CSV table of C-alpha atoms and ligand atoms in Angstrom, one decimal:
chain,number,residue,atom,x,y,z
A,1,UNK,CA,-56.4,16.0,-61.2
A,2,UNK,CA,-57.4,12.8,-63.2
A,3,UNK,CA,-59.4,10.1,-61.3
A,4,UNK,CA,-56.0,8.1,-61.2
A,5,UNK,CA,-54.1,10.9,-59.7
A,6,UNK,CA,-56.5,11.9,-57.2
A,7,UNK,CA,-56.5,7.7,-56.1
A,8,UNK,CA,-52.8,8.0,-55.8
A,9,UNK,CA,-53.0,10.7,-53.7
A,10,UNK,CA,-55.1,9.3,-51.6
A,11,UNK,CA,-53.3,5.9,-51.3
A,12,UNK,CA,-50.0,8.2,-50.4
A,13,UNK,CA,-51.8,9.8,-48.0
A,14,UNK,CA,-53.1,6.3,-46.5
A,15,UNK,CA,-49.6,4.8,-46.8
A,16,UNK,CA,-48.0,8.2,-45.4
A,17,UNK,CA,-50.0,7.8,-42.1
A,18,UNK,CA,-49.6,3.9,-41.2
A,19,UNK,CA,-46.2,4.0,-41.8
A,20,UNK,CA,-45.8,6.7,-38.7
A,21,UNK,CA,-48.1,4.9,-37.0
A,22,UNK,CA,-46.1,1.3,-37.6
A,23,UNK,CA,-42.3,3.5,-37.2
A,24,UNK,CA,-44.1,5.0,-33.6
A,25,UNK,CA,-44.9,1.1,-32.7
A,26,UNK,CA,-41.8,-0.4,-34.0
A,27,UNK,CA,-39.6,2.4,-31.9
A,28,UNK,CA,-41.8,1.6,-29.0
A,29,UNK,CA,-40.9,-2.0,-29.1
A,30,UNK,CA,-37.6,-1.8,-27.9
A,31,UNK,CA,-37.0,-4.7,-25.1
A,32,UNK,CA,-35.2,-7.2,-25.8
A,33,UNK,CA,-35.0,-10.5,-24.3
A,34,UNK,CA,-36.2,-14.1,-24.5
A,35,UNK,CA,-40.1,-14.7,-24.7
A,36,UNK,CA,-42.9,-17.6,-23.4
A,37,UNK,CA,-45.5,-18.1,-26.0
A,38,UNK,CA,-48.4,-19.8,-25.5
A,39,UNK,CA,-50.0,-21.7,-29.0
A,40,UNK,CA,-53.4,-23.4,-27.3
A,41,UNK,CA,-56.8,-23.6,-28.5
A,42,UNK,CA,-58.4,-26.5,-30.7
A,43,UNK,CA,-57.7,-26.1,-33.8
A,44,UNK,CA,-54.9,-27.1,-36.0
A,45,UNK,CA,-51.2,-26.1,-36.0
A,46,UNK,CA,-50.1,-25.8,-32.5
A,47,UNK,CA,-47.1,-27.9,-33.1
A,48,UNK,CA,-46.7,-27.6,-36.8
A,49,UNK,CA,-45.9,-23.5,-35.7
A,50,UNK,CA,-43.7,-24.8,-32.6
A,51,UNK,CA,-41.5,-27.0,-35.0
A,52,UNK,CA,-41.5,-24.1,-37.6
A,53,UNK,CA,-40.0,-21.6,-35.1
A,54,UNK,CA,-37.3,-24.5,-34.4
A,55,UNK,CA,-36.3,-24.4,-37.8
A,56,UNK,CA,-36.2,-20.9,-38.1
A,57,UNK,CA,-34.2,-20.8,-34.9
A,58,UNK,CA,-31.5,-23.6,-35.9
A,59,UNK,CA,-31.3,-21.7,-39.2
A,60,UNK,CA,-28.9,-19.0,-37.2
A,61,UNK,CA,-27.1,-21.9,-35.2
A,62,UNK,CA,-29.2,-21.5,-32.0
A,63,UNK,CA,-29.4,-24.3,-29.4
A,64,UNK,CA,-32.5,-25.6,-29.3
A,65,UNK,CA,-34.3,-27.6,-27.0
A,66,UNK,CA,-37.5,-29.5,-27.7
A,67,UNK,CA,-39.5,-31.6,-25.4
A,68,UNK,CA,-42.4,-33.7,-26.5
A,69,UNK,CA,-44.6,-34.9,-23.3
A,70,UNK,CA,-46.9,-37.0,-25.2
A,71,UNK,CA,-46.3,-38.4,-28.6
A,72,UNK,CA,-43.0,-40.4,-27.8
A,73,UNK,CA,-44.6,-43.5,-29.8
A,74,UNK,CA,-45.4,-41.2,-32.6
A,75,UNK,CA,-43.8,-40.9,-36.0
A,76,UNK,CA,-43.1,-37.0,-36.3
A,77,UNK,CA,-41.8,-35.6,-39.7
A,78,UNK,CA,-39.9,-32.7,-38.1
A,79,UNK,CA,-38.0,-34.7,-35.8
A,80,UNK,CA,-36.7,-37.0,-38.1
A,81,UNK,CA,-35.6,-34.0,-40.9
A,82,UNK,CA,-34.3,-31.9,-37.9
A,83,UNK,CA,-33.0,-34.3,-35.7
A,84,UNK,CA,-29.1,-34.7,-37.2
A,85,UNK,CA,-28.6,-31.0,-36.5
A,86,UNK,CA,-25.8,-31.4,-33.6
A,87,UNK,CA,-27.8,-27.9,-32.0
A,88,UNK,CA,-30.8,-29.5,-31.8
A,89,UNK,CA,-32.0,-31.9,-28.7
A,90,UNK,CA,-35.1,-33.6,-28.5
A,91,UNK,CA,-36.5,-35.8,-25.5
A,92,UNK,CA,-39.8,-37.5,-25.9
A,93,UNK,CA,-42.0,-39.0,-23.4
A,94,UNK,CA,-41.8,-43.0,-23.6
A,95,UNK,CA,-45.3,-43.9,-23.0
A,96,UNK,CA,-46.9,-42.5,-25.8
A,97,UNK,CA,-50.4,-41.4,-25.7
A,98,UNK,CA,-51.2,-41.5,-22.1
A,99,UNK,CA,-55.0,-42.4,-23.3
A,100,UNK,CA,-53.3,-45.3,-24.7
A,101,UNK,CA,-51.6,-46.4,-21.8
A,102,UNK,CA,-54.2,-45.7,-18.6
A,103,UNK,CA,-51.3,-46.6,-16.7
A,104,UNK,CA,-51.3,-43.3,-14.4
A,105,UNK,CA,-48.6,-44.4,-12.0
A,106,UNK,CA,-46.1,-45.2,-15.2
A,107,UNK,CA,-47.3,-42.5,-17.2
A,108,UNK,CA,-46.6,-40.2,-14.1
A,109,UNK,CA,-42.8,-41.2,-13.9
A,110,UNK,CA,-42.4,-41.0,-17.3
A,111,UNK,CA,-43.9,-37.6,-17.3
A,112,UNK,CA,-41.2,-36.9,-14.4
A,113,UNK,CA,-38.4,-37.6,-16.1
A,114,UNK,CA,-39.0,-36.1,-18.9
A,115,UNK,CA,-39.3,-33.0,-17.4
A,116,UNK,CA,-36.2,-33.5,-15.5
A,117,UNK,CA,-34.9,-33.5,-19.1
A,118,UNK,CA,-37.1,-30.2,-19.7
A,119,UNK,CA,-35.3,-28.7,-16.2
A,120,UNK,CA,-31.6,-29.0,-17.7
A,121,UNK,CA,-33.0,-27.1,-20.5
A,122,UNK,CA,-34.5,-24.5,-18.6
A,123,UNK,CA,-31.2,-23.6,-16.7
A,124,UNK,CA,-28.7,-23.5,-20.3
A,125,UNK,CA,-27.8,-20.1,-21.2
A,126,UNK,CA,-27.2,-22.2,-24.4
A,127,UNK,CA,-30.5,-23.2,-25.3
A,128,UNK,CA,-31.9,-20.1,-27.1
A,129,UNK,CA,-35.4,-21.9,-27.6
A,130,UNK,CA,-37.1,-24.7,-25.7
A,131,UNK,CA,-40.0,-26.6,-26.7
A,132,UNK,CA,-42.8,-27.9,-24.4
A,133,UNK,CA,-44.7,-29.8,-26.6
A,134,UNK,CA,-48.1,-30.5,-25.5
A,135,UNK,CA,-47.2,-30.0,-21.8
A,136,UNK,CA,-50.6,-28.7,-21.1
A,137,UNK,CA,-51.9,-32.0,-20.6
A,138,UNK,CA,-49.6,-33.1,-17.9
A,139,UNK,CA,-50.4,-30.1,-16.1
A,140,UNK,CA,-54.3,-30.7,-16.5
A,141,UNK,CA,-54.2,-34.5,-15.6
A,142,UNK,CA,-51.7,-33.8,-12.7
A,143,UNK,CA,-48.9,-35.5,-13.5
A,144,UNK,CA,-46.6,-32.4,-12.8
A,145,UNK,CA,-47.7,-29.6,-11.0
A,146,UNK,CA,-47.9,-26.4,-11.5
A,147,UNK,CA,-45.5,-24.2,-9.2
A,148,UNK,CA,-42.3,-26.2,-10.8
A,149,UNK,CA,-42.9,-25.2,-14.2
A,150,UNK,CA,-43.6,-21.6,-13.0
A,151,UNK,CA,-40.3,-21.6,-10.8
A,152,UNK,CA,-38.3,-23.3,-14.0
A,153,UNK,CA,-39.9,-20.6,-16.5
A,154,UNK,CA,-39.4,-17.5,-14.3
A,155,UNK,CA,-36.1,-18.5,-13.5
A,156,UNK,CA,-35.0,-19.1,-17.1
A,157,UNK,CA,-31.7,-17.6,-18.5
A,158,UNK,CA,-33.3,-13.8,-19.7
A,159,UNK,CA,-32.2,-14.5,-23.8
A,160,UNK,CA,-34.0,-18.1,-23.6
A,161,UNK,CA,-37.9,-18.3,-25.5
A,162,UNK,CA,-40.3,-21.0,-24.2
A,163,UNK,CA,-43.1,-21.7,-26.6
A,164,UNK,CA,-45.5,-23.8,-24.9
A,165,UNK,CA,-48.2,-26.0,-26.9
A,166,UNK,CA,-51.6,-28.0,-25.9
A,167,UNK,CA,-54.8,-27.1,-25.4
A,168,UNK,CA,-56.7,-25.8,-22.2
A,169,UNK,CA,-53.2,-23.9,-21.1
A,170,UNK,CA,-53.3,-23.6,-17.4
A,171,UNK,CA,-54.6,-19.9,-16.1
A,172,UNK,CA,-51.4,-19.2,-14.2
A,173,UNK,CA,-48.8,-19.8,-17.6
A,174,UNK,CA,-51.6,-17.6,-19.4
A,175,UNK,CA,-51.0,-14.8,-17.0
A,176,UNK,CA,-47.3,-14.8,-17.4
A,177,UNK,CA,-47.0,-15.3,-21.4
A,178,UNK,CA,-45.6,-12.6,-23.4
A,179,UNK,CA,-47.4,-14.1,-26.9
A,180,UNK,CA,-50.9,-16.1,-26.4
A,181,UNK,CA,-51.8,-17.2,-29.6
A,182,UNK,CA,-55.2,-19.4,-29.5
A,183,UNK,CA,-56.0,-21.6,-32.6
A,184,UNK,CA,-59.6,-21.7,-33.5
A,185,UNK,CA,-61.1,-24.8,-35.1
A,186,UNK,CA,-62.9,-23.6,-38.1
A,187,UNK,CA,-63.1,-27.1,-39.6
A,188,UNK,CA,-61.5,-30.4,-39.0
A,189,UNK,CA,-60.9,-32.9,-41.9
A,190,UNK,CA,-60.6,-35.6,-39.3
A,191,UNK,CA,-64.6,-34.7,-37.7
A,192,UNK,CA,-65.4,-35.6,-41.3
A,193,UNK,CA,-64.1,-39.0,-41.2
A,194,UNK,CA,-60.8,-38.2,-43.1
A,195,UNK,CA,-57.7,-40.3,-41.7
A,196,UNK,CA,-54.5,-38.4,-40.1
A,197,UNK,CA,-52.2,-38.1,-42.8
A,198,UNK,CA,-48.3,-38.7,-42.8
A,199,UNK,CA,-46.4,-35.6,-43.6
A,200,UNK,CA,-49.3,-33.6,-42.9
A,201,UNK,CA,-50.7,-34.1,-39.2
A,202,UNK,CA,-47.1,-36.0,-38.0
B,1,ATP,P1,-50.5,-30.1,-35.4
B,1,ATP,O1,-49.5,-31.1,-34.8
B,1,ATP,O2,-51.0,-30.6,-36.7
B,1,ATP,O3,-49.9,-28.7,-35.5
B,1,ATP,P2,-51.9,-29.4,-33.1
B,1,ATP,O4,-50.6,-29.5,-32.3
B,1,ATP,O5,-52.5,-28.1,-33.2
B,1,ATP,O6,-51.8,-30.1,-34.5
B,1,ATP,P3,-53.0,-31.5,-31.3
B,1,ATP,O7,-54.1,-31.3,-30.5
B,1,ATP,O8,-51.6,-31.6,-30.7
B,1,ATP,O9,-53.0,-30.3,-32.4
B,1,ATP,O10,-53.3,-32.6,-32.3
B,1,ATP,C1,-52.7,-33.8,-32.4
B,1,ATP,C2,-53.1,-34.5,-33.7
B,1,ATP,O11,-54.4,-34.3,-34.0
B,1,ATP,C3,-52.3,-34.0,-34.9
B,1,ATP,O12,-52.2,-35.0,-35.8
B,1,ATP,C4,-53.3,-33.0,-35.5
B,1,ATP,O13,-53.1,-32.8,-36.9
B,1,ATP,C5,-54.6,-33.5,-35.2
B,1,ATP,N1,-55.6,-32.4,-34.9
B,1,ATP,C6,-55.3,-31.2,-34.6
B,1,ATP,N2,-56.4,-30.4,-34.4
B,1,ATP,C7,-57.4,-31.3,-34.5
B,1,ATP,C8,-58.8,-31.2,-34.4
B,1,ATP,N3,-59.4,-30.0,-34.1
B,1,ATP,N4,-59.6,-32.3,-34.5
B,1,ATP,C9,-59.0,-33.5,-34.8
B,1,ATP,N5,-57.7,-33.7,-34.9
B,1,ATP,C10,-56.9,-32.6,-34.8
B,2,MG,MG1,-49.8,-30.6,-30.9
């Protein structure tokens, strides 16, 4: 056998055993039903990945649910390109960036009835995929606590996906998340004095 000949066999050989080791794990994953991920950590794309699986999920006709708890001042690229799609619903928080406001009392209502908003959403068999955009906060600064959400996610329609997204998720949502990714800063552009850009950060 040629050098070549001998590499091919060895790359057949390679190929041969992960793909009985990826069939084994792909006939193993048989459940089906709707999921809570988790995207949390401090680096970039927590949202960017929550808006992509929207699009992905309108692009079958899905309802889809997104709620945004605390950029409702914000300009956001993906609402505005998404937001004409009749299966799409999006309800943002009015305050805006609660570190903006340091109204607590008004920031906490508006936190409430946005997630009343977030509840209706929770209980459609409709809504394949909701959104709770950077609910982690309100958790964390007690603005909604944290036996509600639990009761609203566990008692979910089974095909409905949550994707939750902030950083610093609460323990007790950790525990009961079928898909924990955690986004690790490697570098920020913005720690090196470069400005948030349009179409890129919102
Ligand atoms: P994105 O919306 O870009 O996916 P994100 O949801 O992961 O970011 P957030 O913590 O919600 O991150 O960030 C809000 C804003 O701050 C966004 O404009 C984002 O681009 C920017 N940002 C994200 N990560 C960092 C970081 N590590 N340092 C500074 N700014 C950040
Ligand atoms: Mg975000």
């Amino acid at each position: 056998m040629s050098n070549d000949e001998q590499r091919q066999a060895r790359h057949q050989r390679a190929m041969e055993k992960l793909k009985s080791h990826v069939d084994e794990r792909v006939a193993n994953a048989s459940e089906e039903r709707g999921q809570l991920l988790i995207l949390t950590g401090n680096g970039k794309g927590k949202t960017t990945s929550a808006w992509g699986t929207v699009t992905r999920a309108l692009g079958y006709g899905y309802g889809v649910g997104v709620i945004q708890f605390i950029k409702g001042e914000w300009e956001c690229g993906e609402r505005q390109r998404l937001q004409d799609d009749p299966n799409l619903q999006v309800a943002t928080m009015g305050t805006g960036f609660t570190w903006e406001t340091q109204k607590r009392e008004t920031d906490r209502e508006a936190c409430e009835a946005v997630w009343q908003h977030a509840s209706r959403l929770l209980n459609d068999p409709n809504i394949y995929l909701v959104v709770l955009d950077e609910i982690t906060y309100m958790l964390k600064f007690g603005y909604l606590d944290i036996e509600s959400v639990k009761t609203a996610l566990q008692n979910r329609p089974v095909e409905q996906s949550v994707i939750v997204t902030g950083r610093n998720a609460h323990r007790e949502l950790m525990a009961m998340a079928d898909t924990i990714t955690e986004m690790q800063e490697t570098r920020h552009a913005f720690n090196n004095g470069l400005k948030a850009r349009r179409g890129l950060d919102y």
